[in-house]
PDB file of C-alpha atoms in Angstrom:
ATOM      1  CA  UNK A1394      79.164 260.546 171.659  1.00 81.00           C
ATOM      2  CA  UNK A1395      78.482 262.790 169.173  1.00 94.00           C
ATOM      3  CA  UNK A1396      80.960 264.746 166.840  1.00 97.00           C
ATOM      4  CA  UNK A1397      81.776 267.846 167.741  1.00 97.00           C
ATOM      5  CA  UNK A1398      82.464 269.274 164.998  1.00 96.00           C
ATOM      6  CA  UNK A1399      78.268 268.018 163.149  1.00 97.00           C
ATOM      7  CA  UNK A1400      75.215 270.475 164.464  1.00 98.00           C
ATOM      8  CA  UNK A1401      72.247 267.752 164.539  1.00 98.00           C
ATOM      9  CA  UNK A1402      68.530 269.083 164.735  1.00 97.00           C
ATOM     10  CA  UNK A1403      64.921 267.470 166.531  1.00 96.00           C
ATOM     11  CA  UNK A1404      64.693 265.008 163.399  1.00 95.00           C
ATOM     12  CA  UNK A1405      67.506 263.875 164.532  1.00 97.00           C
ATOM     13  CA  UNK A1406      69.646 264.632 161.227  1.00 97.00           C
ATOM     14  CA  UNK A1407      72.826 265.999 160.882  1.00 98.00           C
ATOM     15  CA  UNK A1408      74.921 268.057 159.418  1.00 98.00           C
ATOM     16  CA  UNK A1409      78.528 268.777 158.304  1.00 97.00           C
ATOM     17  CA  UNK A1410      79.312 272.400 156.975  1.00 97.00           C
ATOM     18  CA  UNK A1411      82.365 272.661 154.502  1.00 97.00           C
ATOM     19  CA  UNK A1412      82.683 276.070 152.912  1.00 97.00           C
ATOM     20  CA  UNK A1413      79.647 276.298 151.267  1.00 97.00           C
ATOM     21  CA  UNK A1414      78.424 273.175 150.884  1.00 98.00           C
ATOM     22  CA  UNK A1415      76.455 271.423 154.009  1.00 98.00           C
ATOM     23  CA  UNK A1416      76.080 267.198 153.702  1.00 98.00           C
ATOM     24  CA  UNK A1417      73.373 265.798 155.821  1.00 98.00           C
ATOM     25  CA  UNK A1418      72.835 262.129 157.596  1.00 98.00           C
ATOM     26  CA  UNK A1419      70.889 260.708 160.129  1.00 98.00           C
ATOM     27  CA  UNK A1420      72.631 260.462 163.702  1.00 97.00           C
ATOM     28  CA  UNK A1421      73.713 257.689 165.643  1.00 97.00           C
ATOM     29  CA  UNK A1422      70.912 257.581 167.261  1.00 97.00           C
ATOM     30  CA  UNK A1423      68.420 257.588 164.921  1.00 96.00           C
ATOM     31  CA  UNK A1424      69.868 254.784 162.866  1.00 96.00           C
ATOM     32  CA  UNK A1425      69.729 252.736 166.742  1.00 96.00           C
ATOM     33  CA  UNK A1426      66.341 254.058 167.142  1.00 95.00           C
ATOM     34  CA  UNK A1427      65.218 252.349 163.196  1.00 96.00           C
ATOM     35  CA  UNK A1428      67.507 248.913 163.500  1.00 96.00           C
ATOM     36  CA  UNK A1429      68.863 247.811 160.464  1.00 97.00           C
ATOM     37  CA  UNK A1430      68.261 249.717 157.601  1.00 98.00           C
ATOM     38  CA  UNK A1431      67.006 248.263 154.393  1.00 98.00           C
ATOM     39  CA  UNK A1432      66.282 250.830 151.887  1.00 98.00           C
ATOM     40  CA  UNK A1433      67.078 254.558 151.544  1.00 98.00           C
ATOM     41  CA  UNK A1434      64.327 256.850 148.867  1.00 98.00           C
ATOM     42  CA  UNK A1435      67.375 260.444 147.835  1.00 98.00           C
ATOM     43  CA  UNK A1436      66.687 263.435 145.692  1.00 97.00           C
ATOM     44  CA  UNK A1437      68.019 263.482 142.894  1.00 97.00           C
ATOM     45  CA  UNK A1438      71.202 266.274 142.193  1.00 98.00           C
ATOM     46  CA  UNK A1439      69.898 269.383 141.223  1.00 98.00           C
ATOM     47  CA  UNK A1440      66.727 269.819 143.295  1.00 98.00           C
ATOM     48  CA  UNK A1441      66.165 271.592 146.084  1.00 97.00           C
ATOM     49  CA  UNK A1442      65.398 271.523 149.565  1.00 97.00           C
ATOM     50  CA  UNK A1443      64.116 273.830 152.538  1.00 96.00           C
ATOM     51  CA  UNK A1444      64.946 273.240 155.924  1.00 95.00           C
ATOM     52  CA  UNK A1445      62.683 271.743 158.163  1.00 95.00           C
ATOM     53  CA  UNK A1446      60.997 269.820 155.318  1.00 97.00           C
ATOM     54  CA  UNK A1447      61.024 265.859 154.299  1.00 97.00           C
ATOM     55  CA  UNK A1448      64.026 265.338 151.360  1.00 97.00           C
ATOM     56  CA  UNK A1449      63.154 261.474 150.754  1.00 97.00           C
ATOM     57  CA  UNK A1450      62.514 258.098 153.581  1.00 98.00           C
ATOM     58  CA  UNK A1451      64.257 255.653 154.711  1.00 98.00           C
ATOM     59  CA  UNK A1452      63.454 252.018 155.177  1.00 98.00           C
ATOM     60  CA  UNK A1453      64.142 249.864 158.367  1.00 97.00           C
ATOM     61  CA  UNK A1454      62.814 246.530 159.180  1.00 94.00           C
ATOM     62  CA  UNK A1455      61.383 248.396 161.506  1.00 91.00           C
ATOM     63  CA  UNK A1456      59.317 250.778 159.944  1.00 93.00           C
ATOM     64  CA  UNK A1457      59.713 253.920 157.755  1.00 96.00           C
ATOM     65  CA  UNK A1458      60.369 257.713 158.137  1.00 96.00           C
ATOM     66  CA  UNK A1459      60.934 261.036 156.588  1.00 97.00           C
ATOM     67  CA  UNK A1460      64.666 262.324 156.016  1.00 98.00           C
ATOM     68  CA  UNK A1461      64.110 266.071 156.703  1.00 97.00           C
ATOM     69  CA  UNK A1462      66.644 268.474 155.601  1.00 97.00           C
ATOM     70  CA  UNK A1463      68.022 270.841 157.935  1.00 96.00           C
ATOM     71  CA  UNK A1464      68.647 272.945 156.046  1.00 97.00           C
ATOM     72  CA  UNK A1465      67.960 275.420 152.709  1.00 96.00           C
ATOM     73  CA  UNK A1466      69.751 275.078 149.546  1.00 97.00           C
ATOM     74  CA  UNK A1467      70.452 273.095 146.194  1.00 98.00           C
ATOM     75  CA  UNK A1468      71.273 269.372 146.087  1.00 98.00           C
ATOM     76  CA  UNK A1469      75.152 269.471 144.882  1.00 98.00           C
ATOM     77  CA  UNK A1470      75.601 265.292 145.937  1.00 98.00           C
ATOM     78  CA  UNK A1471      73.556 262.441 146.385  1.00 98.00           C
ATOM     79  CA  UNK A1472      75.423 258.916 148.146  1.00 98.00           C
ATOM     80  CA  UNK A1473      74.772 256.851 145.147  1.00 97.00           C
ATOM     81  CA  UNK A1474      76.441 253.737 147.052  1.00 98.00           C
ATOM     82  CA  UNK A1475      73.694 254.089 149.638  1.00 98.00           C
ATOM     83  CA  UNK A1476      71.040 252.450 146.917  1.00 96.00           C
ATOM     84  CA  UNK A1477      73.376 249.230 147.093  1.00 97.00           C
ATOM     85  CA  UNK A1478      74.152 248.712 150.396  1.00 98.00           C
ATOM     86  CA  UNK A1479      71.836 250.883 152.678  1.00 98.00           C
ATOM     87  CA  UNK A1480      73.150 249.323 155.821  1.00 97.00           C
ATOM     88  CA  UNK A1481      76.475 251.694 155.571  1.00 98.00           C
ATOM     89  CA  UNK A1482      73.760 254.112 157.378  1.00 98.00           C
ATOM     90  CA  UNK A1483      74.380 251.409 159.963  1.00 98.00           C
ATOM     91  CA  UNK A1484      77.712 251.071 160.053  1.00 98.00           C
ATOM     92  CA  UNK A1485      79.048 254.292 159.604  1.00 98.00           C
ATOM     93  CA  UNK A1486      76.232 257.159 159.951  1.00 98.00           C
ATOM     94  CA  UNK A1487      78.716 259.568 160.346  1.00 98.00           C
ATOM     95  CA  UNK A1488      80.690 259.115 156.887  1.00 97.00           C
ATOM     96  CA  UNK A1489      79.883 256.349 154.488  1.00 98.00           C
ATOM     97  CA  UNK A1490      76.262 256.637 155.458  1.00 98.00           C
ATOM     98  CA  UNK A1491      75.992 260.112 154.356  1.00 98.00           C
ATOM     99  CA  UNK A1492      73.229 261.218 152.314  1.00 98.00           C
ATOM    100  CA  UNK A1493      73.063 264.658 150.548  1.00 98.00           C
ATOM    101  CA  UNK A1494      75.512 267.063 149.896  1.00 98.00           C
ATOM    102  CA  UNK A1495      73.570 270.830 149.584  1.00 98.00           C
ATOM    103  CA  UNK A1496      74.814 274.001 148.769  1.00 98.00           C
ATOM    104  CA  UNK A1497      73.762 276.413 151.434  1.00 97.00           C
ATOM    105  CA  UNK A1498      72.963 280.261 150.150  1.00 90.00           C
ATOM    106  CA  UNK A1499      74.214 281.666 153.583  1.00 91.00           C
ATOM    107  CA  UNK A1500      76.675 279.128 154.677  1.00 91.00           C
ATOM    108  CA  UNK A1501      77.130 282.133 158.153  1.00 89.00           C
ATOM    109  CA  UNK A1502      73.467 281.310 158.942  1.00 91.00           C
ATOM    110  CA  UNK A1503      73.054 277.971 157.815  1.00 89.00           C
ATOM    111  CA  UNK A1504      74.090 276.494 161.075  1.00 93.00           C
ATOM    112  CA  UNK A1505      71.533 279.109 162.931  1.00 94.00           C
ATOM    113  CA  UNK A1506      68.819 276.972 165.225  1.00 94.00           C
ATOM    114  CA  UNK A1507      70.727 273.636 164.988  1.00 97.00           C
ATOM    115  CA  UNK A1508      72.423 272.150 168.018  1.00 97.00           C
ATOM    116  CA  UNK A1509      75.670 271.989 169.053  1.00 97.00           C
ATOM    117  CA  UNK A1510      76.210 268.037 169.960  1.00 97.00           C
ATOM    118  CA  UNK A1511      75.960 268.481 173.728  1.00 97.00           C
ATOM    119  CA  UNK A1512      72.904 269.923 172.809  1.00 98.00           C
ATOM    120  CA  UNK A1513      71.508 267.366 171.292  1.00 98.00           C
ATOM    121  CA  UNK A1514      72.784 264.379 173.323  1.00 97.00           C
ATOM    122  CA  UNK A1515      70.665 266.538 175.963  1.00 97.00           C
ATOM    123  CA  UNK A1516      67.871 266.506 173.502  1.00 97.00           C
ATOM    124  CA  UNK A1517      68.398 262.840 173.462  1.00 96.00           C
ATOM    125  CA  UNK A1518      68.091 262.398 177.304  1.00 95.00           C
ATOM    126  CA  UNK A1519      65.630 264.420 177.222  1.00 93.00           C
ATOM    127  CA  UNK A1520      63.391 262.357 175.091  1.00 83.00           C
ATOM    128  CA  UNK A1521      63.995 259.263 176.173  1.00 75.00           C
TER     129      UNK A1521
END
């Protein structure tokens, strides 16, 4: 159900690591729990993020939630398409609905402590 090539955190963000750049978004489970996404507040290119710290907010018809970075590093790209089409988070959470790209200092350890798809699915089952 969850893409096997990604890693996941307990705040329901996913990470796809390509070289030293980590693409980050929220999981299908998270977007489903939020409902219709109406606004996404993202940081700027050049900002630094720290693993476990908030990097923005996501607003749905149900609530406003903080977004937490699963990795540390410098933001090298922001998904500007979400400003005009925040619903991409609902329709394509793993592709078009990505949020930020972060250049990590050490790719070898960037994903340490994050869950595999199977572990995340078990985590969701325990939360339900």
